[in-house]
PDB file of C-alpha atoms in Angstrom:
ATOM      1  CA  MET A 735      34.967  42.609   0.142  1.00  0.00           C
ATOM      2  CA  ASN A 736      33.791  44.459   3.185  1.00  0.00           C
ATOM      3  CA  ALA A 737      31.232  42.900   5.550  1.00  0.00           C
ATOM      4  CA  HIS A 738      27.779  44.662   5.586  1.00  0.00           C
ATOM      5  CA  LYS A 739      27.513  46.693   8.811  1.00  0.00           C
ATOM      6  CA  SER A 740      23.987  46.426  10.347  1.00  0.00           C
ATOM      7  CA  THR A 741      22.392  49.781  11.384  1.00  0.00           C
ATOM      8  CA  LYS A 742      19.020  48.582  12.411  1.00  0.00           C
ATOM      9  CA  GLN A 743      18.615  48.125  16.238  1.00  0.00           C
ATOM     10  CA  LEU A 744      16.148  45.321  16.758  1.00  0.00           C
ATOM     11  CA  PRO A 745      14.404  44.422  20.054  1.00  0.00           C
ATOM     12  CA  SER A 746      15.354  41.175  21.864  1.00  0.00           C
ATOM     13  CA  LYS A 747      13.605  37.991  20.662  1.00  0.00           C
ATOM     14  CA  VAL A 748      11.317  38.015  23.624  1.00  0.00           C
ATOM     15  CA  GLU A 749      10.357  41.465  23.059  1.00  0.00           C
ATOM     16  CA  ARG A 750       9.820  40.615  19.214  1.00  0.00           C
ATOM     17  CA  HIS A 751       7.627  37.815  20.102  1.00  0.00           C
ATOM     18  CA  LYS A 752       5.398  40.106  22.212  1.00  0.00           C
ATOM     19  CA  ILE A 753       5.069  42.474  19.249  1.00  0.00           C
ATOM     20  CA  PHE A 754       3.573  39.519  17.278  1.00  0.00           C
ATOM     21  CA  GLY A 755       1.077  38.471  19.967  1.00  0.00           C
ATOM     22  CA  SER A 756       2.890  36.333  22.397  1.00  0.00           C
ATOM     23  CA  VAL A 757       1.810  36.567  25.970  1.00  0.00           C
ATOM     24  CA  GLU A 758       3.086  35.510  29.530  1.00  0.00           C
ATOM     25  CA  PRO A 759       1.700  32.144  30.657  1.00  0.00           C
ATOM     26  CA  GLY A 760      -1.451  32.298  32.595  1.00  0.00           C
ATOM     27  CA  PRO A 761      -2.422  30.728  35.754  1.00  0.00           C
ATOM     28  CA  LYS A 762      -2.844  26.826  35.373  1.00  0.00           C
ATOM     29  CA  THR A 763      -5.673  25.273  37.602  1.00  0.00           C
ATOM     30  CA  LYS A 764      -6.238  21.737  35.820  1.00  0.00           C
ATOM     31  CA  PRO A 765      -4.026  18.657  36.754  1.00  0.00           C
ATOM     32  CA  SER A 766      -0.709  17.924  34.892  1.00  0.00           C
ATOM     33  CA  GLU A 767      -0.465  14.407  36.228  1.00  0.00           C
ATOM     34  CA  LYS A 768      -1.917  11.805  33.880  1.00  0.00           C
ATOM     35  CA  GLU A 769      -3.806   9.862  36.624  1.00  0.00           C
ATOM     36  CA  GLN A 770      -5.703  13.028  37.660  1.00  0.00           C
ATOM     37  CA  MET A 771      -6.702  14.042  34.248  1.00  0.00           C
ATOM     38  CA  ALA A 772     -10.305  13.484  32.811  1.00  0.00           C
ATOM     39  CA  ASP A 773     -10.385  10.810  30.170  1.00  0.00           C
ATOM     40  CA  LEU A 774     -13.236  11.859  27.921  1.00  0.00           C
ATOM     41  CA  GLN A 775     -12.735   8.924  25.414  1.00  0.00           C
ATOM     42  CA  ASN A 776     -13.072   6.255  28.138  1.00  0.00           C
ATOM     43  CA  SER A 777     -16.472   7.570  29.507  1.00  0.00           C
ATOM     44  CA  LYS A 778     -19.372   5.330  29.377  1.00  0.00           C
ATOM     45  CA  GLN A 779     -23.052   5.997  28.575  1.00  0.00           C
ATOM     46  CA  ASP A 780     -25.591   5.599  25.713  1.00  0.00           C
ATOM     47  CA  PHE A 781     -23.893   7.181  22.761  1.00  0.00           C
ATOM     48  CA  LEU A 782     -26.589   6.261  20.267  1.00  0.00           C
ATOM     49  CA  PHE A 783     -24.557   4.047  17.745  1.00  0.00           C
ATOM     50  CA  GLU A 784     -21.903   1.437  17.526  1.00  0.00           C
ATOM     51  CA  ILE A 785     -18.890   2.836  15.240  1.00  0.00           C
ATOM     52  CA  ASP A 786     -17.850   0.349  12.623  1.00  0.00           C
ATOM     53  CA  ALA A 787     -14.241   1.773  12.332  1.00  0.00           C
ATOM     54  CA  VAL A 788     -12.340   4.596  14.094  1.00  0.00           C
ATOM     55  CA  GLY A 789      -8.755   5.184  14.137  1.00  0.00           C
ATOM     56  CA  ILE A 790      -5.894   7.032  12.475  1.00  0.00           C
ATOM     57  CA  ALA A 791      -4.845   7.092   8.816  1.00  0.00           C
ATOM     58  CA  ASN A 792      -1.971   8.179   6.524  1.00  0.00           C
ATOM     59  CA  VAL A 793       0.695   7.360   9.220  1.00  0.00           C
ATOM     60  CA  LYS A 794       4.030   7.299   7.478  1.00  0.00           C
ATOM     61  CA  HIS A 795       6.773   5.178   8.941  1.00  0.00           C
ATOM     62  CA  PRO A 796      10.013   3.486   7.781  1.00  0.00           C
ATOM     63  CA  ILE A 797       9.496  -0.282   7.380  1.00  0.00           C
ATOM     64  CA  LYS A 798      11.651  -3.372   6.375  1.00  0.00           C
ATOM     65  CA  VAL A 799      10.206  -5.553   3.590  1.00  0.00           C
ATOM     66  CA  GLN A 800      11.590  -9.029   2.567  1.00  0.00           C
ATOM     67  CA  SER A 801      11.327 -10.409  -0.908  1.00  0.00           C
ATOM     68  CA  GLN A 802      12.255 -13.508  -3.096  1.00  0.00           C
ATOM     69  CA  LEU A 803      13.431 -11.203  -5.914  1.00  0.00           C
ATOM     70  CA  LEU A 804      16.413  -8.882  -5.477  1.00  0.00           C
ATOM     71  CA  PRO A 805      16.963  -7.043  -3.125  1.00  0.00           C
ATOM     72  CA  THR A 806      15.911  -9.608  -0.782  1.00  0.00           C
ATOM     73  CA  SER A 807      15.707  -7.160   1.915  1.00  0.00           C
ATOM     74  CA  GLN A 808      14.924  -3.323   1.866  1.00  0.00           C
ATOM     75  CA  THR A 809      13.988  -0.410   3.751  1.00  0.00           C
ATOM     76  CA  THR A 810      10.901   1.628   2.353  1.00  0.00           C
ATOM     77  CA  ILE A 811       8.119   3.848   3.562  1.00  0.00           C
ATOM     78  CA  GLY A 812       4.989   2.262   4.853  1.00  0.00           C
ATOM     79  CA  THR A 813       1.604   4.188   4.982  1.00  0.00           C
ATOM     80  CA  PHE A 814      -0.538   2.897   7.745  1.00  0.00           C
ATOM     81  CA  THR A 815      -4.244   2.990   8.660  1.00  0.00           C
ATOM     82  CA  PHE A 816      -5.313   1.672  12.061  1.00  0.00           C
ATOM     83  CA  THR A 817      -8.868   1.201  13.138  1.00  0.00           C
ATOM     84  CA  SER A 818     -11.238  -0.699  15.548  1.00  0.00           C
ATOM     85  CA  SER A 819     -14.999  -0.734  16.110  1.00  0.00           C
ATOM     86  CA  ILE A 820     -16.363   0.722  19.380  1.00  0.00           C
ATOM     87  CA  SER A 821     -19.631  -0.200  21.041  1.00  0.00           C
ATOM     88  CA  GLU A 822     -22.352   2.355  21.439  1.00  0.00           C
ATOM     89  CA  ASP A 823     -21.717   2.734  25.117  1.00  0.00           C
ATOM     90  CA  SER A 824     -18.087   3.901  24.569  1.00  0.00           C
ATOM     91  CA  LYS A 825     -17.156   7.635  23.818  1.00  0.00           C
ATOM     92  CA  GLY A 826     -14.205   6.852  21.573  1.00  0.00           C
ATOM     93  CA  THR A 827     -10.907   5.230  21.181  1.00  0.00           C
ATOM     94  CA  ASN A 828      -7.394   5.933  22.336  1.00  0.00           C
ATOM     95  CA  MET A 829      -5.636   7.220  19.288  1.00  0.00           C
ATOM     96  CA  SER A 830      -2.171   7.600  20.939  1.00  0.00           C
ATOM     97  CA  ARG A 831      -2.167   3.713  21.429  1.00  0.00           C
ATOM     98  CA  PHE A 832      -1.834   3.049  17.660  1.00  0.00           C
ATOM     99  CA  THR A 833       1.291   5.015  17.084  1.00  0.00           C
ATOM    100  CA  GLU A 834       2.666   3.890  20.515  1.00  0.00           C
ATOM    101  CA  GLN A 835       2.492   0.159  19.552  1.00  0.00           C
ATOM    102  CA  LEU A 836       4.019   1.044  16.035  1.00  0.00           C
ATOM    103  CA  ASN A 837       6.873   2.746  17.717  1.00  0.00           C
ATOM    104  CA  GLU A 838       7.400  -0.448  19.983  1.00  0.00           C
ATOM    105  CA  TYR A 839       7.548  -2.892  17.066  1.00  0.00           C
ATOM    106  CA  HIS A 840       9.601  -0.420  15.166  1.00  0.00           C
ATOM    107  CA  ALA A 841      12.375  -0.512  18.105  1.00  0.00           C
ATOM    108  CA  ASN A 842      12.363  -4.287  17.743  1.00  0.00           C
ATOM    109  CA  ASP A 843      13.272  -4.653  14.071  1.00  0.00           C
ATOM    110  CA  PHE A 844       9.684  -4.512  12.744  1.00  0.00           C
ATOM    111  CA  ILE A 845       9.685  -6.504   9.320  1.00  0.00           C
ATOM    112  CA  ILE A 846       6.264  -6.199   7.465  1.00  0.00           C
ATOM    113  CA  ASN A 847       4.783  -9.555   6.556  1.00  0.00           C
ATOM    114  CA  ILE A 848       1.657 -11.274   7.054  1.00  0.00           C
ATOM    115  CA  ALA A 849       2.645 -13.018  10.194  1.00  0.00           C
ATOM    116  CA  THR A 850       4.133  -9.964  12.157  1.00  0.00           C
ATOM    117  CA  LEU A 851       0.962  -7.997  11.031  1.00  0.00           C
ATOM    118  CA  LYS A 852      -1.451 -10.538  12.459  1.00  0.00           C
ATOM    119  CA  GLN A 853       0.543 -10.613  15.794  1.00  0.00           C
ATOM    120  CA  PHE A 854       0.223  -6.655  15.744  1.00  0.00           C
ATOM    121  CA  THR A 855      -3.321  -6.791  14.959  1.00  0.00           C
ATOM    122  CA  LYS A 856      -4.174  -9.186  17.692  1.00  0.00           C
ATOM    123  CA  GLU A 857      -2.141  -7.421  20.198  1.00  0.00           C
ATOM    124  CA  LEU A 858      -3.759  -4.071  19.343  1.00  0.00           C
ATOM    125  CA  THR A 859      -7.236  -5.348  20.258  1.00  0.00           C
ATOM    126  CA  GLY A 860      -5.872  -5.997  23.793  1.00  0.00           C
ATOM    127  CA  ARG A 861      -4.363  -2.542  23.875  1.00  0.00           C
ATOM    128  CA  LEU A 862      -7.572  -0.870  22.838  1.00  0.00           C
ATOM    129  CA  LYS A 863      -9.576  -3.167  24.979  1.00  0.00           C
ATOM    130  CA  GLN A 864     -11.764  -3.817  21.912  1.00  0.00           C
ATOM    131  CA  ASN A 865     -13.034  -7.089  20.183  1.00  0.00           C
ATOM    132  CA  ASP A 866     -11.346  -6.234  16.790  1.00  0.00           C
ATOM    133  CA  ALA A 867      -9.018  -4.305  15.006  1.00  0.00           C
ATOM    134  CA  THR A 868      -7.619  -3.563  11.374  1.00  0.00           C
ATOM    135  CA  VAL A 869      -4.113  -2.719  10.238  1.00  0.00           C
ATOM    136  CA  GLU A 870      -3.432  -1.732   6.710  1.00  0.00           C
ATOM    137  CA  VAL A 871      -0.086  -0.853   5.366  1.00  0.00           C
ATOM    138  CA  SER A 872       0.780   0.162   1.836  1.00  0.00           C
ATOM    139  CA  PHE A 873       4.298   0.811   0.539  1.00  0.00           C
ATOM    140  CA  PRO A 874       6.427   0.811  -2.771  1.00  0.00           C
ATOM    141  CA  TRP A 875       8.108  -2.391  -3.244  1.00  0.00           C
ATOM    142  CA  PHE A 876      11.255  -2.336  -5.299  1.00  0.00           C
ATOM    143  CA  PHE A 877      12.601  -5.149  -7.558  1.00  0.00           C
ATOM    144  CA  GLU A 878      15.432  -5.541  -9.849  1.00  0.00           C
ATOM    145  CA  ARG A 879      14.770  -5.923 -13.485  1.00  0.00           C
ATOM    146  CA  ARG A 880      17.465  -6.813 -16.023  1.00  0.00           C
ATOM    147  CA  GLY A 881      17.388  -5.993 -19.837  1.00  0.00           C
ATOM    148  CA  PRO A 882      16.410  -8.995 -22.008  1.00  0.00           C
ATOM    149  CA  SER A 883      19.379  -8.714 -24.305  1.00  0.00           C
ATOM    150  CA  SER A 884      21.969  -6.701 -22.408  1.00  0.00           C
ATOM    151  CA  ASP A 885      21.198  -8.070 -18.991  1.00  0.00           C
ATOM    152  CA  LEU A 886      21.760  -4.679 -17.484  1.00  0.00           C
ATOM    153  CA  ALA A 887      19.919  -4.223 -14.244  1.00  0.00           C
ATOM    154  CA  GLY A 888      18.042  -1.518 -12.846  1.00  0.00           C
ATOM    155  CA  MET A 889      15.163  -0.932 -10.315  1.00  0.00           C
ATOM    156  CA  ASN A 890      11.382  -1.093 -10.847  1.00  0.00           C
ATOM    157  CA  HIS A 891       8.613  -0.710  -8.208  1.00  0.00           C
ATOM    158  CA  ALA A 892       5.135  -1.611  -7.714  1.00  0.00           C
ATOM    159  CA  ASN A 893       2.751  -0.492  -5.030  1.00  0.00           C
ATOM    160  CA  ALA A 894       1.928  -3.262  -2.481  1.00  0.00           C
ATOM    161  CA  ARG A 895      -0.516  -3.347   0.409  1.00  0.00           C
ATOM    162  CA  ILE A 896      -1.430  -5.673   3.042  1.00  0.00           C
ATOM    163  CA  LYS A 897      -4.720  -5.562   5.283  1.00  0.00           C
ATOM    164  CA  VAL A 898      -5.094  -7.499   8.334  1.00  0.00           C
ATOM    165  CA  MET A 899      -8.465  -7.819  10.005  1.00  0.00           C
ATOM    166  CA  TYR A 900      -8.861  -9.468  13.313  1.00  0.00           C
ATOM    167  CA  ASP A 901     -11.874 -10.474  15.327  1.00  0.00           C
ATOM    168  CA  GLN A 902     -11.826 -12.305  18.623  1.00  0.00           C
ATOM    169  CA  ASP A 903     -14.805 -14.343  17.390  1.00  0.00           C
ATOM    170  CA  ASN A 904     -14.047 -14.913  13.915  1.00  0.00           C
ATOM    171  CA  GLY A 905     -10.358 -14.725  13.535  1.00  0.00           C
ATOM    172  CA  TYR A 906      -8.380 -13.255  10.691  1.00  0.00           C
ATOM    173  CA  ASP A 907      -9.243 -12.032   7.252  1.00  0.00           C
ATOM    174  CA  ILE A 908      -6.007 -11.343   5.147  1.00  0.00           C
ATOM    175  CA  GLU A 909      -6.307  -9.165   1.919  1.00  0.00           C
ATOM    176  CA  VAL A 910      -3.169  -8.102  -0.239  1.00  0.00           C
ATOM    177  CA  SER A 911      -2.990  -6.066  -3.296  1.00  0.00           C
ATOM    178  CA  LEU A 912      -0.464  -5.100  -6.002  1.00  0.00           C
ATOM    179  CA  SER A 913      -0.498  -2.400  -8.487  1.00  0.00           C
ATOM    180  CA  GLY A 914       2.051  -2.887 -11.163  1.00  0.00           C
ATOM    181  CA  THR A 915       2.830  -1.265 -14.536  1.00  0.00           C
ATOM    182  CA  ILE A 916       2.779  -2.791 -18.000  1.00  0.00           C
ATOM    183  CA  THR A 917       3.067  -2.184 -21.665  1.00  0.00           C
ATOM    184  CA  THR A 918       0.045  -2.955 -23.762  1.00  0.00           C
ATOM    185  CA  LEU A 919      -0.255  -2.792 -27.577  1.00  0.00           C
ATOM    186  CA  CYS A 920      -3.713  -2.209 -29.159  1.00  0.00           C
ATOM    187  CA  PRO A 921      -4.885  -5.175 -31.228  1.00  0.00           C
ATOM    188  CA  CYS A 922      -7.156  -2.816 -33.279  1.00  0.00           C
ATOM    189  CA  SER A 923      -4.474  -0.537 -34.364  1.00  0.00           C
ATOM    190  CA  LYS A 924      -2.172  -3.367 -35.295  1.00  0.00           C
ATOM    191  CA  GLU A 925      -5.042  -4.937 -37.458  1.00  0.00           C
ATOM    192  CA  ILE A 926      -5.938  -1.776 -39.263  1.00  0.00           C
ATOM    193  CA  SER A 927      -2.576  -0.129 -39.561  1.00  0.00           C
ATOM    194  CA  GLU A 928       0.007  -0.577 -42.487  1.00  0.00           C
ATOM    195  CA  TYR A 929       3.148  -0.093 -40.635  1.00  0.00           C
ATOM    196  CA  SER A 930       2.703  -0.289 -36.907  1.00  0.00           C
ATOM    197  CA  ALA A 931       0.541  -0.135 -33.880  1.00  0.00           C
ATOM    198  CA  HIS A 932       0.052   2.204 -31.090  1.00  0.00           C
ATOM    199  CA  ASN A 933       0.915   1.209 -27.541  1.00  0.00           C
ATOM    200  CA  GLN A 934       0.530   2.491 -23.878  1.00  0.00           C
ATOM    201  CA  ARG A 935       1.458   2.045 -20.434  1.00  0.00           C
ATOM    202  CA  GLY A 936      -0.982   0.285 -18.260  1.00  0.00           C
ATOM    203  CA  GLN A 937      -1.617   0.023 -14.595  1.00  0.00           C
ATOM    204  CA  VAL A 938      -2.905  -3.485 -13.210  1.00  0.00           C
ATOM    205  CA  GLU A 939      -4.121  -3.606  -9.887  1.00  0.00           C
ATOM    206  CA  MET A 940      -4.943  -6.947  -7.985  1.00  0.00           C
ATOM    207  CA  LYS A 941      -6.649  -7.264  -4.708  1.00  0.00           C
ATOM    208  CA  VAL A 942      -6.811 -10.956  -3.310  1.00  0.00           C
ATOM    209  CA  THR A 943      -8.164 -12.348  -0.263  1.00  0.00           C
ATOM    210  CA  LEU A 944      -5.763 -15.296   1.011  1.00  0.00           C
ATOM    211  CA  THR A 945      -6.925 -18.738   2.392  1.00  0.00           C
ATOM    212  CA  ASP A 946      -5.916 -19.624   5.979  1.00  0.00           C
ATOM    213  CA  ALA A 947      -3.503 -22.113   4.371  1.00  0.00           C
ATOM    214  CA  PHE A 948      -1.427 -19.605   2.802  1.00  0.00           C
ATOM    215  CA  ASP A 949       2.213 -20.004   3.599  1.00  0.00           C
ATOM    216  CA  GLU A 950       4.330 -16.976   3.100  1.00  0.00           C
ATOM    217  CA  GLN A 951       7.496 -18.856   4.069  1.00  0.00           C
ATOM    218  CA  LYS A 952       6.883 -20.734   0.609  1.00  0.00           C
ATOM    219  CA  VAL A 953       5.280 -18.224  -1.589  1.00  0.00           C
ATOM    220  CA  ASP A 954       6.228 -14.571  -1.925  1.00  0.00           C
ATOM    221  CA  TRP A 955       2.536 -13.229  -2.841  1.00  0.00           C
ATOM    222  CA  LYS A 956       4.265  -9.765  -4.249  1.00  0.00           C
ATOM    223  CA  GLN A 957       6.048 -11.811  -6.812  1.00  0.00           C
ATOM    224  CA  SER A 958       3.087 -13.884  -7.612  1.00  0.00           C
ATOM    225  CA  LEU A 959       0.934 -11.075  -8.338  1.00  0.00           C
ATOM    226  CA  LEU A 960       3.477  -9.153 -10.308  1.00  0.00           C
ATOM    227  CA  GLU A 961       3.902 -12.118 -12.616  1.00  0.00           C
ATOM    228  CA  ALA A 962       0.325 -12.481 -12.953  1.00  0.00           C
ATOM    229  CA  ALA A 963       0.174  -8.979 -14.378  1.00  0.00           C
ATOM    230  CA  GLU A 964       3.388  -8.817 -16.301  1.00  0.00           C
ATOM    231  CA  SER A 965       3.351 -12.361 -17.957  1.00  0.00           C
ATOM    232  CA  ASN A 966       0.006 -11.473 -19.654  1.00  0.00           C
ATOM    233  CA  ALA A 967       0.967  -8.243 -20.803  1.00  0.00           C
ATOM    234  CA  SER A 968       2.114  -7.222 -24.355  1.00  0.00           C
ATOM    235  CA  ALA A 969       5.511  -6.416 -22.782  1.00  0.00           C
ATOM    236  CA  ARG A 970       7.260  -5.886 -19.401  1.00  0.00           C
ATOM    237  CA  ILE A 971       8.542  -2.378 -18.166  1.00  0.00           C
ATOM    238  CA  HIS A 972      12.372  -1.931 -18.014  1.00  0.00           C
ATOM    239  CA  PRO A 973      14.480   0.645 -16.171  1.00  0.00           C
ATOM    240  CA  VAL A 974      17.435   0.042 -18.435  1.00  0.00           C
ATOM    241  CA  LEU A 975      17.085  -0.556 -22.145  1.00  0.00           C
ATOM    242  CA  LYS A 976      19.868  -0.719 -24.699  1.00  0.00           C
ATOM    243  CA  ARG A 977      19.051  -0.736 -28.384  1.00  0.00           C
ATOM    244  CA  PRO A 978      19.099  -4.460 -28.703  1.00  0.00           C
ATOM    245  CA  ASP A 979      16.847  -4.619 -25.588  1.00  0.00           C
ATOM    246  CA  GLU A 980      14.444  -2.184 -27.199  1.00  0.00           C
ATOM    247  CA  LYS A 981      14.250  -4.088 -30.330  1.00  0.00           C
ATOM    248  CA  MET A 982      13.306  -7.156 -28.290  1.00  0.00           C
ATOM    249  CA  VAL A 983      10.620  -5.447 -26.180  1.00  0.00           C
ATOM    250  CA  THR A 984       8.986  -3.632 -29.128  1.00  0.00           C
ATOM    251  CA  GLU A 985       8.862  -6.682 -31.108  1.00  0.00           C
ATOM    252  CA  GLN A 986       7.532  -8.857 -28.243  1.00  0.00           C
ATOM    253  CA  ALA A 987       4.563  -6.029 -27.663  1.00  0.00           C
ATOM    254  CA  TYR A 988       3.894  -6.454 -31.379  1.00  0.00           C
ATOM    255  CA  GLU A 989       3.722 -10.096 -31.168  1.00  0.00           C
ATOM    256  CA  ASN A 990       1.269  -9.899 -28.057  1.00  0.00           C
ATOM    257  CA  PRO A 991      -1.398  -7.345 -28.614  1.00  0.00           C
ATOM    258  CA  ARG A 992      -3.836  -6.920 -25.718  1.00  0.00           C
ATOM    259  CA  PHE A 993      -7.195  -4.931 -25.110  1.00  0.00           C
ATOM    260  CA  VAL A 994      -7.682  -3.814 -21.710  1.00  0.00           C
ATOM    261  CA  GLU A 995     -10.405  -6.532 -21.588  1.00  0.00           C
ATOM    262  CA  ASP A 996      -7.779  -8.993 -22.567  1.00  0.00           C
ATOM    263  CA  ILE A 997      -5.619  -8.045 -19.634  1.00  0.00           C
ATOM    264  CA  VAL A 998      -8.164  -8.326 -16.732  1.00  0.00           C
ATOM    265  CA  ARG A 999      -9.390 -11.777 -18.138  1.00  0.00           C
ATOM    266  CA  LEU A1000      -5.776 -13.268 -18.460  1.00  0.00           C
ATOM    267  CA  VAL A1001      -4.661 -11.941 -15.079  1.00  0.00           C
ATOM    268  CA  ALA A1002      -8.016 -13.265 -13.526  1.00  0.00           C
ATOM    269  CA  ALA A1003      -7.064 -16.815 -14.932  1.00  0.00           C
ATOM    270  CA  ASP A1004      -3.714 -16.807 -13.310  1.00  0.00           C
ATOM    271  CA  LEU A1005      -5.106 -15.650  -9.967  1.00  0.00           C
ATOM    272  CA  TYR A1006      -8.045 -18.350 -10.308  1.00  0.00           C
ATOM    273  CA  GLU A1007      -5.268 -21.068 -10.544  1.00  0.00           C
ATOM    274  CA  LEU A1008      -3.560 -19.991  -7.365  1.00  0.00           C
ATOM    275  CA  ALA A1009      -4.814 -22.387  -4.669  1.00  0.00           C
ATOM    276  CA  TYR A1010      -4.221 -19.886  -1.899  1.00  0.00           C
ATOM    277  CA  VAL A1011      -6.506 -17.330  -3.388  1.00  0.00           C
ATOM    278  CA  GLU A1012     -10.114 -17.288  -2.236  1.00  0.00           C
ATOM    279  CA  LYS A1013     -11.340 -14.189  -3.842  1.00  0.00           C
ATOM    280  CA  PHE A1014      -9.937 -11.648  -6.154  1.00  0.00           C
ATOM    281  CA  GLN A1015     -10.484  -8.337  -8.140  1.00  0.00           C
ATOM    282  CA  VAL A1016      -8.556  -7.203 -11.175  1.00  0.00           C
ATOM    283  CA  PHE A1017      -8.585  -3.695 -12.399  1.00  0.00           C
ATOM    284  CA  CYS A1018      -6.684  -2.469 -15.456  1.00  0.00           C
ATOM    285  CA  LYS A1019      -6.237   1.076 -16.735  1.00  0.00           C
ATOM    286  CA  ASN A1020      -4.363   1.925 -19.993  1.00  0.00           C
ATOM    287  CA  GLU A1021      -3.273   5.554 -20.364  1.00  0.00           C
ATOM    288  CA  GLU A1022      -4.190   5.709 -24.080  1.00  0.00           C
ATOM    289  CA  SER A1023      -1.420   7.140 -26.343  1.00  0.00           C
ATOM    290  CA  ILE A1024      -3.778   8.361 -29.007  1.00  0.00           C
ATOM    291  CA  HIS A1025      -6.527   9.520 -26.815  1.00  0.00           C
ATOM    292  CA  LEU A1026      -7.052  11.942 -23.941  1.00  0.00           C
ATOM    293  CA  HIS A1027      -9.091   9.361 -22.086  1.00  0.00           C
ATOM    294  CA  ASP A1028      -7.981   6.241 -20.239  1.00  0.00           C
ATOM    295  CA  ALA A1029      -9.359   2.760 -20.991  1.00  0.00           C
ATOM    296  CA  ILE A1030     -10.491   0.613 -18.030  1.00  0.00           C
ATOM    297  CA  ALA A1031     -11.843  -2.808 -17.080  1.00  0.00           C
ATOM    298  CA  SER A1032     -12.269  -4.859 -13.875  1.00  0.00           C
ATOM    299  CA  ILE A1033     -13.229  -8.348 -12.842  1.00  0.00           C
ATOM    300  CA  SER A1034     -14.238  -9.526  -9.377  1.00  0.00           C
ATOM    301  CA  TYR A1035     -14.655 -13.181  -8.675  1.00  0.00           C
ATOM    302  CA  ASP A1036     -15.194 -15.177  -5.386  1.00  0.00           C
ATOM    303  CA  LYS A1037     -14.210 -18.735  -5.800  1.00  0.00           C
ATOM    304  CA  ARG A1038     -16.057 -19.740  -2.523  1.00  0.00           C
ATOM    305  CA  THR A1039     -19.314 -19.475  -4.276  1.00  0.00           C
ATOM    306  CA  GLU A1040     -18.660 -22.408  -6.421  1.00  0.00           C
ATOM    307  CA  VAL A1041     -18.821 -24.576  -3.328  1.00  0.00           C
TER     308      VAL A1041
END
């Protein structure tokens, strides 16, 4: 086959850019050295109000995560939010310092856990010259799940989040959360139907405030929250199911019917029994299989109010 011979004569790339609006650089009078540039964000005067939180969000970055479930180490994608408060006499914050510090930690093998995020947040207050800072990171966490009969393995995932708040006067507040997927079978459907019962996929989200005594070297909070959700469901979600597996899972679901109200109460009971949990919120959403709507329920509880 003969190659196509071009007949159109195009202007040069520079000329093409000019046709579409590019112009020659104009005279430059403002300084190009950082030390000589105006720094509006660091200007001081009365700016009317203190700002609770200012920073950057939706910062995606590769991270490393450790787990007590297989795989014990994995690389995933973290979505960060960085903020701090600023006083009413400060114009603004220095946005570049957030990502500058993130890149420095990444260059030194940044492993996402509570200890490193506490160090990161405290260091960030100094870099920003502020009294507080908050770092929040969410990420998909992958874990191995085996079929109950075949023992064939596959990968499931849950959405995990860590939020570390540091204040020079009050110290740290640590909040973690996990959103996992479960199977629920409708108790009402089982009760009234001759042959079967409808089931659905449910999402359980747990937000937990940890005590100061929490030791992540002994406890993997991700695994604990996942177990709280899955062990109280009608059945667990599996990536690989052969026929004997499917028989076991569907029969287990039939033996353990759950309303959405049942799920949040049972999960709340498990979280209440964890000594390192101060406060928690449980939310469940069932994607109903015989309705167009979802069923939802939630519980919030603060164990500190009992004292």
